[in-house]
CSV table of C-alpha atoms and ligand atoms in Angstrom, one decimal:
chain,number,residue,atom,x,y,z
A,16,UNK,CA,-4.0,55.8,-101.8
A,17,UNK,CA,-2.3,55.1,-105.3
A,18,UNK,CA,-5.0,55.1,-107.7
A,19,UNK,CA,-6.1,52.6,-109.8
A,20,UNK,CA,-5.6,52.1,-113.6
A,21,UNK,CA,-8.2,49.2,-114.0
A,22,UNK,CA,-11.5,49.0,-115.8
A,23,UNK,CA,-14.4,47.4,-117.1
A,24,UNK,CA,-16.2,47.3,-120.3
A,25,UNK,CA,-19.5,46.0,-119.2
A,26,UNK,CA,-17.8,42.5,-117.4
A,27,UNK,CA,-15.0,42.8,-119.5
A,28,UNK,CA,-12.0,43.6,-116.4
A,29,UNK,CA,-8.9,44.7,-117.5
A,30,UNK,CA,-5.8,45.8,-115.4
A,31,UNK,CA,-4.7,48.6,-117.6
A,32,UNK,CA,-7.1,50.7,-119.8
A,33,UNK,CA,-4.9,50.9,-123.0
A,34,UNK,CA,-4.8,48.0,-125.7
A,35,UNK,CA,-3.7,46.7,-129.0
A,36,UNK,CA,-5.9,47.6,-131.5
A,37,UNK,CA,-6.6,45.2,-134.0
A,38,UNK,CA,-3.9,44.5,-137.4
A,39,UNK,CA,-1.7,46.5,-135.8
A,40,UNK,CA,0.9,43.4,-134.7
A,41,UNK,CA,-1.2,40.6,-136.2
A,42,UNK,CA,-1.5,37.3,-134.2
A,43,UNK,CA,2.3,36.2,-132.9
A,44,UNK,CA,1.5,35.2,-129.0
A,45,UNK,CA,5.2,36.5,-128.3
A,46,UNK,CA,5.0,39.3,-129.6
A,47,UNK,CA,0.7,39.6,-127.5
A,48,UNK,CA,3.3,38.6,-124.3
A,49,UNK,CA,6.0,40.9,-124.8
A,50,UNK,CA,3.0,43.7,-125.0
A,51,UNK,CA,1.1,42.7,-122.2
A,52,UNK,CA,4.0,42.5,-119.7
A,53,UNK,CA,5.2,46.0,-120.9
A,54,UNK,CA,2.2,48.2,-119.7
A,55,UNK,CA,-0.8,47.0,-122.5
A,56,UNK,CA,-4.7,46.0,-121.1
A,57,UNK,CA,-5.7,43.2,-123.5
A,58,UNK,CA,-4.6,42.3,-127.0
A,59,UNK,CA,-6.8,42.6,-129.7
A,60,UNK,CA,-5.6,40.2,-132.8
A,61,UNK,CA,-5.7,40.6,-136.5
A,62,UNK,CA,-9.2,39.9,-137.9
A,63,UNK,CA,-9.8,35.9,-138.3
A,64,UNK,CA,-12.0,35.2,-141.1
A,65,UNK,CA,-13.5,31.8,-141.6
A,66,UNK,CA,-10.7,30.5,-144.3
A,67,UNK,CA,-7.5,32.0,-144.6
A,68,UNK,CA,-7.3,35.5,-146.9
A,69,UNK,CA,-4.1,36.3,-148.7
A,70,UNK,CA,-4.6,39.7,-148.8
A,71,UNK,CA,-3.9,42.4,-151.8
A,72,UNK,CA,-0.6,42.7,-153.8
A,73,UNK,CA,2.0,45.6,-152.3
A,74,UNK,CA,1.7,48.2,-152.2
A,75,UNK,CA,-0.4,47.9,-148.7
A,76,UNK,CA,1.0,50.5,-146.2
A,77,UNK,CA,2.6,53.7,-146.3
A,78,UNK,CA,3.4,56.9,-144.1
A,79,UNK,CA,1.1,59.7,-145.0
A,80,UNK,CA,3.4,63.1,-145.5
A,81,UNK,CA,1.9,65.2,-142.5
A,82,UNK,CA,1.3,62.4,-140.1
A,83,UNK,CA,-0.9,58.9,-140.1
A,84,UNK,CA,-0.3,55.9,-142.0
A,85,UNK,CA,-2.9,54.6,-145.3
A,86,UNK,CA,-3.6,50.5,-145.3
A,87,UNK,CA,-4.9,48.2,-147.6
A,88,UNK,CA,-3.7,44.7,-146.3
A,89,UNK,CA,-6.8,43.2,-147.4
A,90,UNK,CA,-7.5,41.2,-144.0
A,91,UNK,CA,-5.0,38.7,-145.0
A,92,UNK,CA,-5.0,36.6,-142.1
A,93,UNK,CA,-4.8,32.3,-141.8
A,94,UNK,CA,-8.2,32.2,-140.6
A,95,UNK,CA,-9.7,31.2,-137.5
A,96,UNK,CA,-9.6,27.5,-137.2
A,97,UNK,CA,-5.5,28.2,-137.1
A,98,UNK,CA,-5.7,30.7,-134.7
A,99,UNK,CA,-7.2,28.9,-132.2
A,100,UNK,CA,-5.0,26.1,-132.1
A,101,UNK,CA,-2.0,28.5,-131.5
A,102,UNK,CA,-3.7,29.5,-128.4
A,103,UNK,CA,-1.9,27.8,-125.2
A,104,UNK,CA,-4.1,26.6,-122.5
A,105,UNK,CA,-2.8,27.9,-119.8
A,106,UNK,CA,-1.9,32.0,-121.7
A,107,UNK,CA,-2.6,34.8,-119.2
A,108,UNK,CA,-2.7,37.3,-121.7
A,109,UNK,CA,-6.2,39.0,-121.8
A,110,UNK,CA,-7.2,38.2,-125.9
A,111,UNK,CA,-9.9,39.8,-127.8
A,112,UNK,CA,-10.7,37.7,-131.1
A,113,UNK,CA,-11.2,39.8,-133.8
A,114,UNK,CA,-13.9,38.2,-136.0
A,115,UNK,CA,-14.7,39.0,-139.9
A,116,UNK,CA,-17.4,37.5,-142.2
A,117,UNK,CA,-20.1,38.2,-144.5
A,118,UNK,CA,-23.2,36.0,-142.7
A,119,UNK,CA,-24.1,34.8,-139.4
A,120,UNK,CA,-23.0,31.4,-140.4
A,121,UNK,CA,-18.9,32.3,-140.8
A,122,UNK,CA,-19.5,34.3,-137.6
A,123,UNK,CA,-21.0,31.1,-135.8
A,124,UNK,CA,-18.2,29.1,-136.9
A,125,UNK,CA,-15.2,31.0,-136.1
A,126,UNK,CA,-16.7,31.4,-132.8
A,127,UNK,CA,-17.3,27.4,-132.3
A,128,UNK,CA,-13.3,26.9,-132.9
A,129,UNK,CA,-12.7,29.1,-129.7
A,130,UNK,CA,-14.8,26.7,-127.5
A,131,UNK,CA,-11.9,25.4,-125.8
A,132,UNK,CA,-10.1,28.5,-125.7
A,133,UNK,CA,-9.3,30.9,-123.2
A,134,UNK,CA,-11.0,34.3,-125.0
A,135,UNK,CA,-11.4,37.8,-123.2
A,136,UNK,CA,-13.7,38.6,-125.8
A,137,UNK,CA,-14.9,38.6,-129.6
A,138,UNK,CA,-14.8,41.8,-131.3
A,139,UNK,CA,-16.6,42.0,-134.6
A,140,UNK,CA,-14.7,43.9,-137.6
A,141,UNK,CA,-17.6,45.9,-138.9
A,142,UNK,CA,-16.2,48.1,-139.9
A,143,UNK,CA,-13.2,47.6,-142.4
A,144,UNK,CA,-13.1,50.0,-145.2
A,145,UNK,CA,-11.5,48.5,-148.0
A,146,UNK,CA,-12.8,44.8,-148.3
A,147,UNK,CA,-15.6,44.1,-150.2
A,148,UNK,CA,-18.4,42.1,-148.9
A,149,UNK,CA,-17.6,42.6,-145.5
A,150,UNK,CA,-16.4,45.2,-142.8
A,151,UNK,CA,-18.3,48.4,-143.5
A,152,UNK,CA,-20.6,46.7,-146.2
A,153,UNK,CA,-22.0,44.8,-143.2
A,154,UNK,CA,-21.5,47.4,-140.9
A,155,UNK,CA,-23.8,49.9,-143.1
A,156,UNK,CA,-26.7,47.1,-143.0
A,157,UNK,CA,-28.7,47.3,-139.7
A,158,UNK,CA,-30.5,43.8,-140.8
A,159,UNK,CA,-27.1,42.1,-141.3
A,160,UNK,CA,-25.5,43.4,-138.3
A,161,UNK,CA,-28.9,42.4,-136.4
A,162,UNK,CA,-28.8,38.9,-137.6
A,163,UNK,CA,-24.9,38.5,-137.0
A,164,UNK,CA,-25.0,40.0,-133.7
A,165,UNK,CA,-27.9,37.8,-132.3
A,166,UNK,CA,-26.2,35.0,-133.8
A,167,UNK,CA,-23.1,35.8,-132.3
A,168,UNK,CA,-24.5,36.8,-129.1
A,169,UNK,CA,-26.3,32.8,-128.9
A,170,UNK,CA,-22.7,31.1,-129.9
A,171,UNK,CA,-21.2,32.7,-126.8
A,172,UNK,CA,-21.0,33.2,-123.1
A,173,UNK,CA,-17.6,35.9,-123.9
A,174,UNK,CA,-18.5,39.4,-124.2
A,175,UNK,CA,-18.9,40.5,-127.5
A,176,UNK,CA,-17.8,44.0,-129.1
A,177,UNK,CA,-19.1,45.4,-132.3
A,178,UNK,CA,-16.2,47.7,-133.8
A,179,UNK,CA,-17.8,50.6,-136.1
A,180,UNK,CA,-16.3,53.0,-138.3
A,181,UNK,CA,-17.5,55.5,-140.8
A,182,UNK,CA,-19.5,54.2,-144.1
A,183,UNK,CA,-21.9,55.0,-146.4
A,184,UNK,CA,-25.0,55.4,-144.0
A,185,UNK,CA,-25.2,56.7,-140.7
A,186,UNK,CA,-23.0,54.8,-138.3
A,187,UNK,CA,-24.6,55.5,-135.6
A,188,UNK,CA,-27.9,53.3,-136.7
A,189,UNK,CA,-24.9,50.4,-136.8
A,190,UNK,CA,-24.4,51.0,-132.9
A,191,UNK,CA,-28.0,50.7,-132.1
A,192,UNK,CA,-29.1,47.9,-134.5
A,193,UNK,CA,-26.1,46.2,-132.4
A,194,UNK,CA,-27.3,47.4,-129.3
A,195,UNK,CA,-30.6,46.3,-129.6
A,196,UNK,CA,-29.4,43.2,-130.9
A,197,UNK,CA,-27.6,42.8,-127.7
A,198,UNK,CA,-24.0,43.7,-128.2
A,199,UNK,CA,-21.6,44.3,-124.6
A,200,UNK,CA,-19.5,47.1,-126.0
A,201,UNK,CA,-18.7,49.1,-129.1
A,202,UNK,CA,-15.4,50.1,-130.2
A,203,UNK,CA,-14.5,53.3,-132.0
A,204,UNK,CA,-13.4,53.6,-134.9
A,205,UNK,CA,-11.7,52.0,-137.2
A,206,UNK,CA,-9.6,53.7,-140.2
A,207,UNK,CA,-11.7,56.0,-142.5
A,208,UNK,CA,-11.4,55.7,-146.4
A,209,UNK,CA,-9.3,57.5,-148.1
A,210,UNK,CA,-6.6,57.2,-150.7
A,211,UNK,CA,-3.2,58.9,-152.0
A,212,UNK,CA,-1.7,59.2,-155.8
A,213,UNK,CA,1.5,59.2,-156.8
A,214,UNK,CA,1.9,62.2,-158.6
A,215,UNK,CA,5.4,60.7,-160.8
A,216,UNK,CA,3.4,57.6,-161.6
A,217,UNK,CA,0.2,59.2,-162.1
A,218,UNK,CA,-1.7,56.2,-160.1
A,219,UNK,CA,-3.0,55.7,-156.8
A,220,UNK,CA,-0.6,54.1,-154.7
A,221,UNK,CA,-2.2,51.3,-152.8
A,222,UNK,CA,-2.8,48.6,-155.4
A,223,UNK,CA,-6.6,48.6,-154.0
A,224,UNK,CA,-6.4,52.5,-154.7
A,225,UNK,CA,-8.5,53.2,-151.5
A,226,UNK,CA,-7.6,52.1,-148.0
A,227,UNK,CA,-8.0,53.6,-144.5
A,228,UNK,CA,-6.4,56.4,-142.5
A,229,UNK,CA,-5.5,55.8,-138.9
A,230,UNK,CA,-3.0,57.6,-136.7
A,231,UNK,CA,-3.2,61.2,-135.5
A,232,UNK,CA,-5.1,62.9,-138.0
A,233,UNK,CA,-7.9,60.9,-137.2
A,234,UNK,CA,-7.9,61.5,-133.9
A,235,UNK,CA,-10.6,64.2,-133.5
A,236,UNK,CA,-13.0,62.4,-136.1
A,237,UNK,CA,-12.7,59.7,-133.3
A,238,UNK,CA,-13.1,61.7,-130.3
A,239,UNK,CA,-16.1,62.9,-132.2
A,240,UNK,CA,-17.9,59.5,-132.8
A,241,UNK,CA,-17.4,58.5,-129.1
A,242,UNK,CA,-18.4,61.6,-127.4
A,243,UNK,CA,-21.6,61.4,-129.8
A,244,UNK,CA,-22.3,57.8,-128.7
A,245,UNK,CA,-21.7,58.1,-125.6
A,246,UNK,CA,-24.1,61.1,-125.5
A,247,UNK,CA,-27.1,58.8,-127.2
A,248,UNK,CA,-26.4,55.3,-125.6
A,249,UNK,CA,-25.9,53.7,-122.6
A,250,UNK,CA,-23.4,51.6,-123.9
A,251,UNK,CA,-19.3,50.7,-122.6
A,252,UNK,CA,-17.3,52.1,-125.6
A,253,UNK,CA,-13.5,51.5,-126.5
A,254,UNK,CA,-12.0,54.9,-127.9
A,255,UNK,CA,-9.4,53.8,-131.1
A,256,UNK,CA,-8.2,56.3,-133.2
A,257,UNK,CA,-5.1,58.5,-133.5
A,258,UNK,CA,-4.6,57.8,-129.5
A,259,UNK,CA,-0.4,58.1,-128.8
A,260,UNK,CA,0.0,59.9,-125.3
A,261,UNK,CA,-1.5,60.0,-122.0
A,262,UNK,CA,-3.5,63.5,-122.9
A,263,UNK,CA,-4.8,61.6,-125.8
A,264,UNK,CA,-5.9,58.7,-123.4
A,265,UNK,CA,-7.7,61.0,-121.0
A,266,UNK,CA,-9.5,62.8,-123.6
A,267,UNK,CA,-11.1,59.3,-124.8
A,268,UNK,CA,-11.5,58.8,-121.4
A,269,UNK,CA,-13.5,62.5,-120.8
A,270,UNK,CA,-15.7,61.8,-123.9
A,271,UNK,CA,-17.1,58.7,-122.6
A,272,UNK,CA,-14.4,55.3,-123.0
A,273,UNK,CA,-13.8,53.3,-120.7
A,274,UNK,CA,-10.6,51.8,-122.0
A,275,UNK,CA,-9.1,52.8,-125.5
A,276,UNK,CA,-7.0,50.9,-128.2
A,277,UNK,CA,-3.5,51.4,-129.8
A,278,UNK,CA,-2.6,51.1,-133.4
A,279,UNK,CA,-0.4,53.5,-135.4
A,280,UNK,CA,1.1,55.1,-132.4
A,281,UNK,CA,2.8,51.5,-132.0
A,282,UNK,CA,4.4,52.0,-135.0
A,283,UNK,CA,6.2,55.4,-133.9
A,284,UNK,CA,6.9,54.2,-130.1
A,285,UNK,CA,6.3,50.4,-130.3
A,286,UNK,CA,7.3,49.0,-126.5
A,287,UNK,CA,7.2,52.0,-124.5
A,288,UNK,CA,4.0,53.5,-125.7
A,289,UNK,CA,1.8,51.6,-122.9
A,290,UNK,CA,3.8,52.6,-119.9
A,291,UNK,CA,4.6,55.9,-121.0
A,292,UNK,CA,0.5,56.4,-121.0
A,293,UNK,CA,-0.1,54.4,-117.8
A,294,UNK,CA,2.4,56.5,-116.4
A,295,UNK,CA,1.0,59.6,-117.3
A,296,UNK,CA,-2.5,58.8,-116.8
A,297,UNK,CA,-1.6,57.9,-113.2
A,298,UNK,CA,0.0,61.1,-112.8
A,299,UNK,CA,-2.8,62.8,-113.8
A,300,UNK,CA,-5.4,60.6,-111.6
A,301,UNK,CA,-3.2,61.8,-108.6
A,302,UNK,CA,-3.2,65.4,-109.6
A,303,UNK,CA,-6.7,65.5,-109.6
A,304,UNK,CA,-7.6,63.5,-106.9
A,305,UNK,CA,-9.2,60.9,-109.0
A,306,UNK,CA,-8.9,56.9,-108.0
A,307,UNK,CA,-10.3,54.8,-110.5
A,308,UNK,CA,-10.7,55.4,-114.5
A,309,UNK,CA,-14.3,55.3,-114.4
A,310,UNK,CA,-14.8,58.5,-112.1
A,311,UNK,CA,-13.5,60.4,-115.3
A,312,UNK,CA,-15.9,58.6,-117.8
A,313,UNK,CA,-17.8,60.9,-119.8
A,314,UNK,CA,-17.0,64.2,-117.7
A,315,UNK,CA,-16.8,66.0,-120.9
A,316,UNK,CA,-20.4,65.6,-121.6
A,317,UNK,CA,-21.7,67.6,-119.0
A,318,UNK,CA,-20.4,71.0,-120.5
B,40,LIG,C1,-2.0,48.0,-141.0
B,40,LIG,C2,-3.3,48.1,-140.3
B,40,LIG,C3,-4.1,46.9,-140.3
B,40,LIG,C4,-5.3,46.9,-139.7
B,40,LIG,N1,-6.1,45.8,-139.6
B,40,LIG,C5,-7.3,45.8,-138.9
B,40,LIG,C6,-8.0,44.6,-138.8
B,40,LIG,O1,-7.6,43.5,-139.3
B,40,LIG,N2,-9.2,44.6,-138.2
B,40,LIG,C7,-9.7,45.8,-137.6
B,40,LIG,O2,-10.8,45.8,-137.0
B,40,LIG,N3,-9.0,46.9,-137.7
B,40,LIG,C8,-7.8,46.9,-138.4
B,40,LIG,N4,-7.0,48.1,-138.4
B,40,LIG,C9,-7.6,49.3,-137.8
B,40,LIG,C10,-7.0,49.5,-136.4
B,40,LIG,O3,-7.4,48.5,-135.5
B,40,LIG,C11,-7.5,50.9,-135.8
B,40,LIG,O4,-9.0,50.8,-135.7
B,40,LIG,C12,-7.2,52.1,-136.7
B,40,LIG,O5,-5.9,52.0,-137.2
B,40,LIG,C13,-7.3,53.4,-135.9
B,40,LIG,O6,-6.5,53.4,-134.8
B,40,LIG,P1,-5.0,54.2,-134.8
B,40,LIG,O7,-5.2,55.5,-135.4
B,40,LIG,O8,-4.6,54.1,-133.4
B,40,LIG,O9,-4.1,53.4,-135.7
B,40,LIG,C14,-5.8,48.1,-139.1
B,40,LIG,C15,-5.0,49.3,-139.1
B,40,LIG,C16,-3.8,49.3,-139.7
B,40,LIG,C17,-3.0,50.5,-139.7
């Protein structure tokens, strides 16, 4: 029998494991189409705040000599409310809302404009590391992230995802504040500070100076964080980080995710990079006699 490349993240189902990680392609339901029908899982949007954010001044992005990209968009985004009315009643495309706030209030209200919508799920940006007030400064406070998540968790039926990354405090006291709180899934990681300077100019480049690294030099630092949380909690993780081929996928996959996310690697392979990995994961899967995703979950962790 051909084995299966579906999953589930708690009673999240998806076809295909791999999707777009959030920021990556912003919002544009072509463009969520176009990806969807060429291999990806879900889509996961930009993150919505509760207004619209403009963002910081170029430079925001560049290439990192010796692999990865460095952002500081800023979260521009035109907020929520417009969002939702872009989405088409009758869209087939599995969408995860990515969510960004400061309180439980602009959480609660984001998620009240998607009443009528079609949502996969919310996942909540805890974890950006360049924007003040929110992302990792909420992430790195286990009474905020309590309050948010209960909040969020009593605005909706749709599973809800908490996306971490690496602060100031212990990240893994984010995860359980939001799993105690009640959270269906944790995705992991988003990029991790850092900066460049331009040694001609003599400044940092990003006009933020710091931003966050993502492609394949963060890959291990990822690996890391969900092996580790899958090792402590009993919890559906997404694996994001670095991820660009199959052997990449399955590692996620041997450390403990049961689907993983997409976001530099679009940038060098854009269309082809789903299929190519659903190819090669099903190859795999047949080789080893596997024939679901899930029999691989966490294999790693018995070693
Ligand atoms: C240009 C850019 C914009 C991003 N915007 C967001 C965002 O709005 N919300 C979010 O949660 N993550 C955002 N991210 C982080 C990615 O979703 C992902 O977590 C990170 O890039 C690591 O994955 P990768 O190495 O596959 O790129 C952004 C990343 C990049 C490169």
């Amino acid at each position: 029998m051909e084995p299966s490349l579906a999953t589930s993240i708690g009673k999240m189902q998806l076809d295909k494991p791999a999707m777009l990680a959030s920021g990556i392609l912003g919002i544009s339901l072509d463009v969520f189409n176009r990806l969807y029908r060429s291999g990806a899982g879900a889509v996961v949007t930009k993150s919505l705040s509760s207004e619209p954010w403009e963002g910081y001044p170029n430079p925001t992005i560049f290439s990192v000599n010796g692999g990865g990209w460095m952002n500081a968009v800023g979260l521009s985004n035109p907020g929520a409310s417009n969002f939702a009315k872009m989405i088409e009643p009758n869209q087939d495309v599995p969408i995860i809302v990515s969510l960004v706030g400061s309180i439980p209030k602009d959480f609660e209200m984001m998620i009240n404009e998607f009443k009528n919508c079609n949502v996969t799920a919310f996942e909540l940006n805890l974890s950006c590391p360049h924007v003040a007030k929110v992302g990792l400064e909420v992430g790195d406070d286990p009474e905020l992230v309590k309050k948010i998540v209960t909040t969020v968790k009593n605005s909706t039926t749709a599973p809800v995802i908490a996306k971490v990354g690496l602060g100031t405090t212990n990240y893994l006291n984010t995860v359980k504040t939001a799993i105690d709180s009640g959270i269906d899934a944790i995705t992991a990681i988003n990029t991790v500070r850092a900066m460049a300077i331009d040694v001609e100019t003599q400044r940092p480049i990003l006009s933020n100076k710091y931003g966050g690294l993502s492609g394949t030099p963060i890959k291990p630092i990822a690996l890391r964080c969900v092996y580790e949380i899958s090792s402590k909690y009993d919890i559906p993780i997404i694996g994001c980080g670095g991820i660009s081929t199959w052997e990449d996928a399955i590692e996620f996959f041997l450390a403990g995710a049961s689907a993983i996310q997409l976001g530099s690697a679009i940038g060098d392979n854009w269309i082809n990079v789903f299929d190519d990995i659903n190819k090669g994961v099903l190859q795999y899967m047949k080789q080893k006699n596997y024939s679901t995703i899930q029999e691989m979950v966490g294999l790693a962790k018995k070693f």
